[in-house]
Amino acid sequence: MTSNTIAGDIQLVGLTKKYGSSIALDAIDLHIPAGSLTVIVGPSGCGKSTLLRVISGLETATDGELLIGGLPVADHDAGDRDVAMVFQDYALYPHMTVAANLSFGLRLQARHDRRGGPSKFDIAERVAQVGDLLGLEKLLDRKPAQLSGGQRQRVALGRAIIRRPQVLLLDEPLSALDSQLRASARGEILRLHREIGATLVLVTHDQHEALSMATHLVVMDSGTVAQSGTAETLFHSPATEFVATFVGSPAMNLQASGGGRVGWRAGDARLLGADAAGTAAPDGLLVTGITEMCEFTGNGQQVSVRDGDRNFALAQREGERWLRVGDPVRAVIAPHQLHHFDQNGIRRNV
Ligand code: ADP
């Protein structure tokens, strides 16, 4: 156990969580590296929240082992794990000021542990530090009702980090914010992660959030880990069709090929000129169809193409040929940009 006693390192070994006879987590093996910003994604009901709750100690695993900082935590209560969690529906104490909300946990600790707990001076200093870190300095005397949604969310984060946990768990922390606030909150979480140095584990259903923030991305499927690794690895080398279609937007195009399926990303198809019709296609997969729908995306165009009873997506960037509804399409995908899957949906490297 000596090789792996790193604060913030999380290791799940054959971890299972059952609710009655239903299996929420099915013998999960997963390593969440110390100091990583690990993002967990997956369809609703796949076990994301259960995973966070088991790590936090709010739920107890049915079977398997959980190590935090290299030590088995089975014997530790939630309060002793040095793990903090921020919920989707974070509830602040409405009758307390921001400062009192921030210091609540520390004051409790001081009362229970008079000798080892933090002093009044420590608490005031930490409130000031967290206030600075989260830009709440001028709001410390306000009550939650006098704050915006984004400010309340920052107080909830502050309340979690004031105890300097080695692990911070965030369950859909940005879902209550509108899209503009989400963008700035994403930036704040990245900055916070850099400054507090804790391992941050975040659950989201937002593709953009997942790909842009994660140093480590975990895709879950029916209580199992479908794949984990860097966002780049999962995007460029998905281990299964499930991961290929779940990570990235639009979903990877897939079509039958030699007993299995072949997939490609919308942005990897290169349009061939209209005058190329009838000429031999270059190396790679040739796809053809009729433009059915075009969406302007700001820096490009996302195009839906129909080929008989099949649809596929193309992405055209600024400066490339723009398509209009009804236009015929001929496009080619280079061999190295094709993803091959066998009949069970498992990646084949060819
Ligand atoms: P996600 O967060 O990915 O949406 P959850 O972790 O909430 O998924 O749930 C995983 C599975 O466990 C689901 O099938 C859900 O219905 C079930 N589940 C979650 N919590 C409970 C509970 N307290 N009692 C019974 N079943 C639960």
CSV table of C-alpha atoms and ligand atoms in Angstrom, one decimal:
chain,number,residue,atom,x,y,z
A,1,MET,CA,0.0,0.0,0.0
A,2,THR,CA,3.0,2.3,0.3
A,3,SER,CA,3.4,2.8,-3.5
A,4,ASN,CA,0.1,4.6,-3.8
A,5,THR,CA,-0.4,6.8,-0.8
A,6,ILE,CA,-0.9,10.0,-2.7
A,7,ALA,CA,-3.4,12.5,-1.3
A,8,GLY,CA,-6.4,12.7,-3.7
A,9,ASP,CA,-5.7,9.4,-5.5
A,10,ILE,CA,-8.9,7.3,-5.9
A,11,GLN,CA,-9.0,3.7,-6.7
A,12,LEU,CA,-12.1,1.5,-7.2
A,13,VAL,CA,-11.5,-2.2,-7.3
A,14,GLY,CA,-14.5,-4.5,-8.3
A,15,LEU,CA,-16.8,-1.9,-6.7
A,16,THR,CA,-20.4,-2.9,-6.7
A,17,LYS,CA,-23.5,-1.1,-5.4
A,18,LYS,CA,-26.9,-2.8,-5.3
A,19,TYR,CA,-30.2,-1.3,-4.3
A,20,GLY,CA,-32.2,-4.5,-3.5
A,21,SER,CA,-31.7,-6.7,-6.5
A,22,SER,CA,-31.0,-3.8,-8.9
A,23,ILE,CA,-27.3,-3.2,-9.7
A,24,ALA,CA,-26.4,0.5,-9.8
A,25,LEU,CA,-22.6,-0.1,-10.0
A,26,ASP,CA,-21.4,-3.4,-11.5
A,27,ALA,CA,-17.9,-4.4,-10.3
A,28,ILE,CA,-16.2,-1.2,-11.4
A,29,ASP,CA,-12.4,-1.0,-11.7
A,30,LEU,CA,-11.4,2.6,-12.0
A,31,HIS,CA,-8.4,4.8,-11.2
A,32,ILE,CA,-9.0,8.5,-10.7
A,33,PRO,CA,-5.5,10.1,-10.6
A,34,ALA,CA,-4.6,12.5,-7.8
A,35,GLY,CA,-5.0,16.1,-8.9
A,36,SER,CA,-7.0,15.2,-12.0
A,37,LEU,CA,-10.1,16.9,-13.1
A,38,THR,CA,-12.1,13.8,-13.9
A,39,VAL,CA,-15.4,14.2,-15.7
A,40,ILE,CA,-18.0,11.4,-15.6
A,41,VAL,CA,-20.6,11.2,-18.4
A,42,GLY,CA,-23.2,8.7,-19.4
A,43,PRO,CA,-26.9,8.3,-20.1
A,44,SER,CA,-29.4,8.9,-17.3
A,45,GLY,CA,-29.5,6.1,-14.8
A,46,CYS,CA,-26.0,4.6,-15.7
A,47,GLY,CA,-24.8,5.2,-12.1
A,48,LYS,CA,-23.0,8.5,-12.1
A,49,SER,CA,-24.5,9.9,-9.0
A,50,THR,CA,-24.3,6.6,-7.2
A,51,LEU,CA,-20.5,6.6,-8.0
A,52,LEU,CA,-20.1,10.0,-6.4
A,53,ARG,CA,-22.2,9.1,-3.4
A,54,VAL,CA,-20.1,6.0,-2.8
A,55,ILE,CA,-16.9,7.9,-3.0
A,56,SER,CA,-18.3,10.6,-0.7
A,57,GLY,CA,-19.4,8.0,1.9
A,58,LEU,CA,-23.1,8.9,1.6
A,59,GLU,CA,-23.6,5.4,0.3
A,60,THR,CA,-21.8,2.2,1.2
A,61,ALA,CA,-20.6,-0.2,-1.5
A,62,THR,CA,-22.2,-3.6,-1.5
A,63,ASP,CA,-18.9,-5.3,-2.6
A,64,GLY,CA,-15.4,-4.4,-3.7
A,65,GLU,CA,-12.9,-1.9,-2.4
A,66,LEU,CA,-12.5,1.8,-2.4
A,67,LEU,CA,-9.2,3.5,-1.7
A,68,ILE,CA,-8.7,7.2,-1.2
A,69,GLY,CA,-5.2,8.5,-0.9
A,70,GLY,CA,-4.1,4.9,-1.1
A,71,LEU,CA,-6.0,3.8,2.0
A,72,PRO,CA,-9.1,1.7,2.2
A,73,VAL,CA,-12.0,3.9,3.4
A,74,ALA,CA,-14.5,1.2,4.3
A,75,ASP,CA,-14.0,2.0,8.0
A,76,HIS,CA,-14.2,5.8,7.6
A,77,ASP,CA,-17.4,7.8,7.9
A,78,ALA,CA,-18.2,10.4,5.3
A,79,GLY,CA,-16.9,13.1,7.7
A,80,ASP,CA,-13.5,11.5,8.0
A,81,ARG,CA,-12.8,10.9,4.4
A,82,ASP,CA,-11.5,14.4,3.5
A,83,VAL,CA,-13.9,14.4,0.7
A,84,ALA,CA,-16.4,17.2,0.0
A,85,MET,CA,-19.4,17.1,-2.3
A,86,VAL,CA,-21.5,19.8,-3.9
A,87,PHE,CA,-24.9,18.7,-5.0
A,88,GLN,CA,-27.0,19.8,-8.0
A,89,ASP,CA,-29.6,21.3,-5.7
A,90,TYR,CA,-27.1,22.8,-3.2
A,91,ALA,CA,-29.1,24.3,-0.3
A,92,LEU,CA,-27.6,27.3,1.5
A,93,TYR,CA,-28.9,28.2,5.0
A,94,PRO,CA,-31.2,31.1,4.1
A,95,HIS,CA,-31.1,32.8,7.5
A,96,MET,CA,-27.3,32.9,7.6
A,97,THR,CA,-25.0,35.4,5.9
A,98,VAL,CA,-22.5,34.2,3.2
A,99,ALA,CA,-19.7,34.3,5.7
A,100,ALA,CA,-21.7,32.2,8.2
A,101,ASN,CA,-22.7,29.7,5.4
A,102,LEU,CA,-19.0,29.4,4.4
A,103,SER,CA,-17.8,28.9,8.0
A,104,PHE,CA,-20.6,26.6,9.1
A,105,GLY,CA,-18.7,23.3,8.8
A,106,LEU,CA,-15.6,24.7,10.4
A,107,ARG,CA,-17.6,26.1,13.3
A,108,LEU,CA,-19.2,22.7,13.8
A,109,GLN,CA,-15.7,21.1,13.8
A,110,ALA,CA,-14.5,23.6,16.3
A,111,ARG,CA,-17.3,22.9,18.6
A,112,HIS,CA,-16.8,19.1,18.4
A,113,ASP,CA,-13.1,19.1,18.7
A,114,ARG,CA,-12.1,22.0,21.0
A,115,ARG,CA,-8.4,21.1,21.1
A,116,GLY,CA,-7.7,20.0,17.5
A,117,GLY,CA,-10.4,22.1,15.7
A,118,PRO,CA,-9.8,25.4,14.1
A,119,SER,CA,-9.7,28.6,16.2
A,120,LYS,CA,-11.9,31.6,15.6
A,121,PHE,CA,-8.9,33.3,14.0
A,122,ASP,CA,-8.3,30.3,11.7
A,123,ILE,CA,-12.0,30.3,10.7
A,124,ALA,CA,-12.0,34.1,9.9
A,125,GLU,CA,-8.8,33.7,7.9
A,126,ARG,CA,-10.2,30.8,5.8
A,127,VAL,CA,-13.5,32.6,5.1
A,128,ALA,CA,-11.5,35.6,3.8
A,129,GLN,CA,-9.3,33.3,1.7
A,130,VAL,CA,-12.2,31.4,0.1
A,131,GLY,CA,-14.1,34.7,-0.3
A,132,ASP,CA,-11.1,36.1,-2.3
A,133,LEU,CA,-10.6,32.9,-4.3
A,134,LEU,CA,-14.3,32.9,-5.4
A,135,GLY,CA,-14.8,36.6,-5.7
A,136,LEU,CA,-17.2,36.8,-2.8
A,137,GLU,CA,-15.3,39.4,-0.8
A,138,LYS,CA,-18.0,42.1,-1.1
A,139,LEU,CA,-20.9,39.7,-0.5
A,140,LEU,CA,-19.9,38.1,2.8
A,141,ASP,CA,-22.6,40.0,4.8
A,142,ARG,CA,-25.4,39.2,2.5
A,143,LYS,CA,-28.1,36.5,2.8
A,144,PRO,CA,-28.5,33.9,0.1
A,145,ALA,CA,-31.8,35.6,-1.1
A,146,GLN,CA,-29.7,38.7,-2.0
A,147,LEU,CA,-27.5,36.8,-4.4
A,148,SER,CA,-27.7,35.8,-8.0
A,149,GLY,CA,-27.8,32.1,-9.0
A,150,GLY,CA,-24.2,32.2,-10.0
A,151,GLN,CA,-23.2,33.8,-6.7
A,152,ARG,CA,-25.1,31.2,-4.7
A,153,GLN,CA,-23.4,28.5,-6.6
A,154,ARG,CA,-20.0,30.0,-5.7
A,155,VAL,CA,-21.0,30.1,-2.0
A,156,ALA,CA,-21.9,26.3,-2.3
A,157,LEU,CA,-18.5,25.6,-3.8
A,158,GLY,CA,-16.8,27.8,-1.2
A,159,ARG,CA,-18.5,25.9,1.6
A,160,ALA,CA,-17.1,22.6,0.1
A,161,ILE,CA,-13.5,23.8,-0.4
A,162,ILE,CA,-13.1,25.7,2.9
A,163,ARG,CA,-12.3,22.4,4.6
A,164,ARG,CA,-9.5,21.9,2.1
A,165,PRO,CA,-10.6,18.4,1.1
A,166,GLN,CA,-8.2,16.1,-0.9
A,167,VAL,CA,-11.2,15.3,-3.1
A,168,LEU,CA,-14.0,17.6,-4.3
A,169,LEU,CA,-17.1,15.9,-5.9
A,170,LEU,CA,-19.4,18.0,-8.0
A,171,ASP,CA,-22.8,16.6,-9.2
A,172,GLU,CA,-24.0,18.6,-12.2
A,173,PRO,CA,-22.8,21.8,-10.6
A,174,LEU,CA,-23.6,24.0,-13.5
A,175,SER,CA,-27.0,22.7,-14.6
A,176,ALA,CA,-28.9,25.5,-12.7
A,177,LEU,CA,-27.0,28.2,-14.6
A,178,ASP,CA,-28.0,29.8,-18.0
A,179,SER,CA,-25.6,29.2,-20.9
A,180,GLN,CA,-23.6,32.5,-20.5
A,181,LEU,CA,-23.1,31.9,-16.7
A,182,ARG,CA,-22.1,28.3,-17.5
A,183,ALA,CA,-19.3,29.4,-19.7
A,184,SER,CA,-17.8,31.7,-17.0
A,185,ALA,CA,-18.5,29.1,-14.2
A,186,ARG,CA,-16.5,26.5,-16.3
A,187,GLY,CA,-13.6,28.9,-16.3
A,188,GLU,CA,-13.9,29.4,-12.6
A,189,ILE,CA,-14.0,25.7,-11.9
A,190,LEU,CA,-10.8,25.2,-14.0
A,191,ARG,CA,-9.1,28.1,-12.1
A,192,LEU,CA,-10.3,26.7,-8.7
A,193,HIS,CA,-8.9,23.3,-9.7
A,194,ARG,CA,-5.5,24.8,-10.4
A,195,GLU,CA,-5.4,26.7,-7.2
A,196,ILE,CA,-6.7,24.2,-4.6
A,197,GLY,CA,-4.8,21.3,-6.1
A,198,ALA,CA,-7.5,18.8,-5.0
A,199,THR,CA,-8.7,15.9,-7.2
A,200,LEU,CA,-12.0,17.2,-8.7
A,201,VAL,CA,-14.6,14.7,-9.9
A,202,LEU,CA,-17.5,16.2,-11.8
A,203,VAL,CA,-20.7,14.7,-13.2
A,204,THR,CA,-22.2,16.3,-16.2
A,205,HIS,CA,-24.5,15.5,-19.2
A,206,ASP,CA,-23.1,18.4,-21.2
A,207,GLN,CA,-20.8,17.2,-24.0
A,208,HIS,CA,-19.0,20.5,-24.3
A,209,GLU,CA,-18.3,20.7,-20.6
A,210,ALA,CA,-17.0,17.2,-20.6
A,211,LEU,CA,-14.6,17.5,-23.5
A,212,SER,CA,-13.4,21.0,-22.7
A,213,MET,CA,-12.7,20.6,-18.9
A,214,ALA,CA,-11.6,17.0,-18.4
A,215,THR,CA,-8.0,16.0,-17.9
A,216,HIS,CA,-9.6,12.5,-17.5
A,217,LEU,CA,-12.9,11.4,-19.0
A,218,VAL,CA,-14.9,8.5,-17.8
A,219,VAL,CA,-17.9,7.2,-19.9
A,220,MET,CA,-20.3,5.0,-17.9
A,221,ASP,CA,-22.9,2.6,-19.4
A,222,SER,CA,-25.4,0.6,-17.3
A,223,GLY,CA,-23.3,0.6,-14.1
A,224,THR,CA,-20.0,-0.2,-15.8
A,225,VAL,CA,-17.1,1.9,-17.1
A,226,ALA,CA,-17.3,1.8,-20.9
A,227,GLN,CA,-13.9,3.6,-21.2
A,228,SER,CA,-11.7,6.1,-19.3
A,229,GLY,CA,-8.8,8.1,-20.4
A,230,THR,CA,-8.0,11.6,-21.8
A,231,ALA,CA,-10.8,13.3,-23.7
A,232,GLU,CA,-8.6,13.1,-26.8
A,233,THR,CA,-8.2,9.4,-26.5
A,234,LEU,CA,-11.9,8.8,-26.1
A,235,PHE,CA,-12.7,11.1,-29.0
A,236,HIS,CA,-10.1,9.8,-31.4
A,237,SER,CA,-9.9,6.1,-30.3
A,238,PRO,CA,-13.3,5.1,-28.8
A,239,ALA,CA,-13.1,1.6,-27.5
A,240,THR,CA,-16.7,0.8,-28.4
A,241,GLU,CA,-19.5,2.0,-30.6
A,242,PHE,CA,-21.3,3.2,-27.4
A,243,VAL,CA,-18.4,5.5,-26.6
A,244,ALA,CA,-18.0,6.6,-30.2
A,245,THR,CA,-21.6,7.7,-30.4
A,246,PHE,CA,-21.8,9.1,-26.8
A,247,VAL,CA,-18.6,11.3,-26.9
A,248,GLY,CA,-18.7,14.2,-29.3
A,249,SER,CA,-21.5,16.1,-31.0
A,250,PRO,CA,-22.9,15.3,-33.5
A,251,ALA,CA,-22.6,11.6,-32.7
A,252,MET,CA,-20.2,9.6,-34.9
A,253,ASN,CA,-21.7,8.4,-38.2
A,254,LEU,CA,-21.8,4.6,-38.4
A,255,GLN,CA,-22.7,2.3,-41.3
A,256,ALA,CA,-22.5,-1.5,-41.9
A,257,SER,CA,-19.2,-2.7,-43.2
A,258,GLY,CA,-17.8,-6.2,-43.6
A,259,GLY,CA,-19.7,-7.9,-40.8
A,260,GLY,CA,-19.2,-5.0,-38.4
A,261,ARG,CA,-19.5,-1.3,-38.7
A,262,VAL,CA,-17.4,1.6,-39.8
A,263,GLY,CA,-17.6,5.1,-38.3
A,264,TRP,CA,-16.4,8.6,-39.0
A,265,ARG,CA,-16.7,12.0,-37.5
A,266,ALA,CA,-18.7,14.7,-39.2
A,267,GLY,CA,-15.7,17.0,-39.4
A,268,ASP,CA,-13.5,14.3,-41.0
A,269,ALA,CA,-15.4,14.0,-44.3
A,270,ARG,CA,-13.9,16.0,-47.2
A,271,LEU,CA,-16.4,17.2,-49.8
A,272,LEU,CA,-15.5,16.3,-53.4
A,273,GLY,CA,-16.2,18.9,-56.0
A,274,ALA,CA,-19.3,18.5,-58.2
A,275,ASP,CA,-17.1,18.0,-61.2
A,276,ALA,CA,-15.6,15.0,-59.4
A,277,ALA,CA,-18.8,13.1,-60.1
A,278,GLY,CA,-18.1,10.0,-62.1
A,279,THR,CA,-14.4,10.2,-61.6
A,280,ALA,CA,-12.6,7.6,-59.4
A,281,ALA,CA,-12.7,8.5,-55.7
A,282,PRO,CA,-9.4,8.9,-53.8
A,283,ASP,CA,-8.5,6.3,-51.2
A,284,GLY,CA,-10.9,6.0,-48.3
A,285,LEU,CA,-14.7,5.7,-47.8
A,286,LEU,CA,-16.9,7.4,-50.3
A,287,VAL,CA,-20.2,8.6,-49.1
A,288,THR,CA,-23.0,10.2,-51.2
A,289,GLY,CA,-26.4,11.6,-50.6
A,290,ILE,CA,-28.7,14.7,-50.8
A,291,THR,CA,-28.4,17.6,-48.4
A,292,GLU,CA,-31.5,17.5,-46.2
A,293,MET,CA,-30.9,20.1,-43.4
A,294,CYS,CA,-28.3,22.8,-42.8
A,295,GLU,CA,-27.6,24.5,-39.4
A,296,PHE,CA,-25.4,27.5,-39.0
A,297,THR,CA,-23.1,26.9,-36.0
A,298,GLY,CA,-21.3,30.3,-35.9
A,299,ASN,CA,-17.9,29.2,-37.2
A,300,GLY,CA,-19.3,26.6,-39.6
A,301,GLN,CA,-22.2,24.6,-40.8
A,302,GLN,CA,-23.6,21.3,-39.7
A,303,VAL,CA,-25.2,19.4,-42.4
A,304,SER,CA,-27.5,16.4,-42.4
A,305,VAL,CA,-27.3,14.3,-45.5
A,306,ARG,CA,-29.8,11.6,-46.6
A,307,ASP,CA,-28.6,8.5,-48.5
A,308,GLY,CA,-31.7,6.3,-49.2
A,309,ASP,CA,-33.0,5.3,-45.8
A,310,ARG,CA,-29.8,6.4,-44.0
A,311,ASN,CA,-28.7,9.7,-42.6
A,312,PHE,CA,-25.2,11.0,-41.9
A,313,ALA,CA,-23.8,14.3,-40.6
A,314,LEU,CA,-21.1,16.5,-42.1
A,315,ALA,CA,-19.5,19.6,-40.6
A,316,GLN,CA,-18.2,22.3,-42.9
A,317,ARG,CA,-16.0,25.0,-41.5
A,318,GLU,CA,-15.7,28.6,-42.4
A,319,GLY,CA,-14.0,28.9,-45.8
A,320,GLU,CA,-15.1,25.4,-47.0
A,321,ARG,CA,-17.8,24.9,-49.5
A,322,TRP,CA,-21.2,25.7,-48.0
A,323,LEU,CA,-24.1,23.4,-48.8
A,324,ARG,CA,-27.8,24.1,-49.3
A,325,VAL,CA,-30.8,22.0,-48.9
A,326,GLY,CA,-31.2,19.7,-52.0
A,327,ASP,CA,-27.6,19.9,-53.0
A,328,PRO,CA,-26.0,16.5,-53.9
A,329,VAL,CA,-23.1,15.5,-51.8
A,330,ARG,CA,-20.0,13.4,-52.5
A,331,ALA,CA,-17.5,13.2,-49.8
A,332,VAL,CA,-14.6,11.0,-48.8
A,333,ILE,CA,-13.2,10.0,-45.4
A,334,ALA,CA,-9.4,9.2,-45.4
A,335,PRO,CA,-8.6,5.7,-44.2
A,336,HIS,CA,-6.8,6.9,-41.0
A,337,GLN,CA,-10.0,8.7,-40.0
A,338,LEU,CA,-12.2,5.6,-40.1
A,339,HIS,CA,-13.1,3.8,-37.0
A,340,HIS,CA,-13.8,0.0,-37.4
A,341,PHE,CA,-16.0,-1.9,-35.0
A,342,ASP,CA,-16.7,-5.7,-34.9
A,343,GLN,CA,-20.2,-7.2,-34.8
A,344,ASN,CA,-20.2,-6.7,-31.0
A,345,GLY,CA,-19.4,-3.0,-31.3
A,346,ILE,CA,-15.8,-3.4,-30.1
A,347,ARG,CA,-13.1,-1.3,-31.8
A,348,ARG,CA,-10.9,-3.2,-34.3
A,349,ASN,CA,-7.6,-1.7,-35.1
A,350,VAL,CA,-6.9,-2.4,-38.8
B,1,ADP,P1,-27.3,8.7,-12.9
B,1,ADP,O1,-26.7,9.6,-11.9
B,1,ADP,O2,-26.3,8.2,-14.0
B,1,ADP,O3,-28.5,9.2,-13.6
B,1,ADP,P2,-27.9,7.0,-10.6
B,1,ADP,O4,-26.6,6.8,-10.0
B,1,ADP,O5,-28.8,8.1,-10.0
B,1,ADP,O6,-27.7,7.3,-12.2
B,1,ADP,O7,-28.8,5.7,-10.6
B,1,ADP,C1,-28.2,4.4,-11.1
B,1,ADP,C2,-29.3,3.4,-10.9
B,1,ADP,O8,-29.6,3.1,-9.5
B,1,ADP,C3,-30.6,3.7,-11.5
B,1,ADP,O9,-31.2,2.6,-12.1
B,1,ADP,C4,-31.4,4.2,-10.3
B,1,ADP,O10,-32.8,4.0,-10.6
B,1,ADP,C5,-30.9,3.4,-9.2
B,1,ADP,N1,-31.0,4.0,-7.9
B,1,ADP,C6,-30.3,5.2,-7.6
B,1,ADP,N2,-30.5,5.5,-6.3
B,1,ADP,C7,-31.4,4.6,-5.8
B,1,ADP,C8,-32.0,4.4,-4.5
B,1,ADP,N3,-31.8,5.2,-3.5
B,1,ADP,N4,-32.8,3.3,-4.4
B,1,ADP,C9,-33.0,2.4,-5.4
B,1,ADP,N5,-32.4,2.6,-6.7
B,1,ADP,C10,-31.6,3.6,-6.9
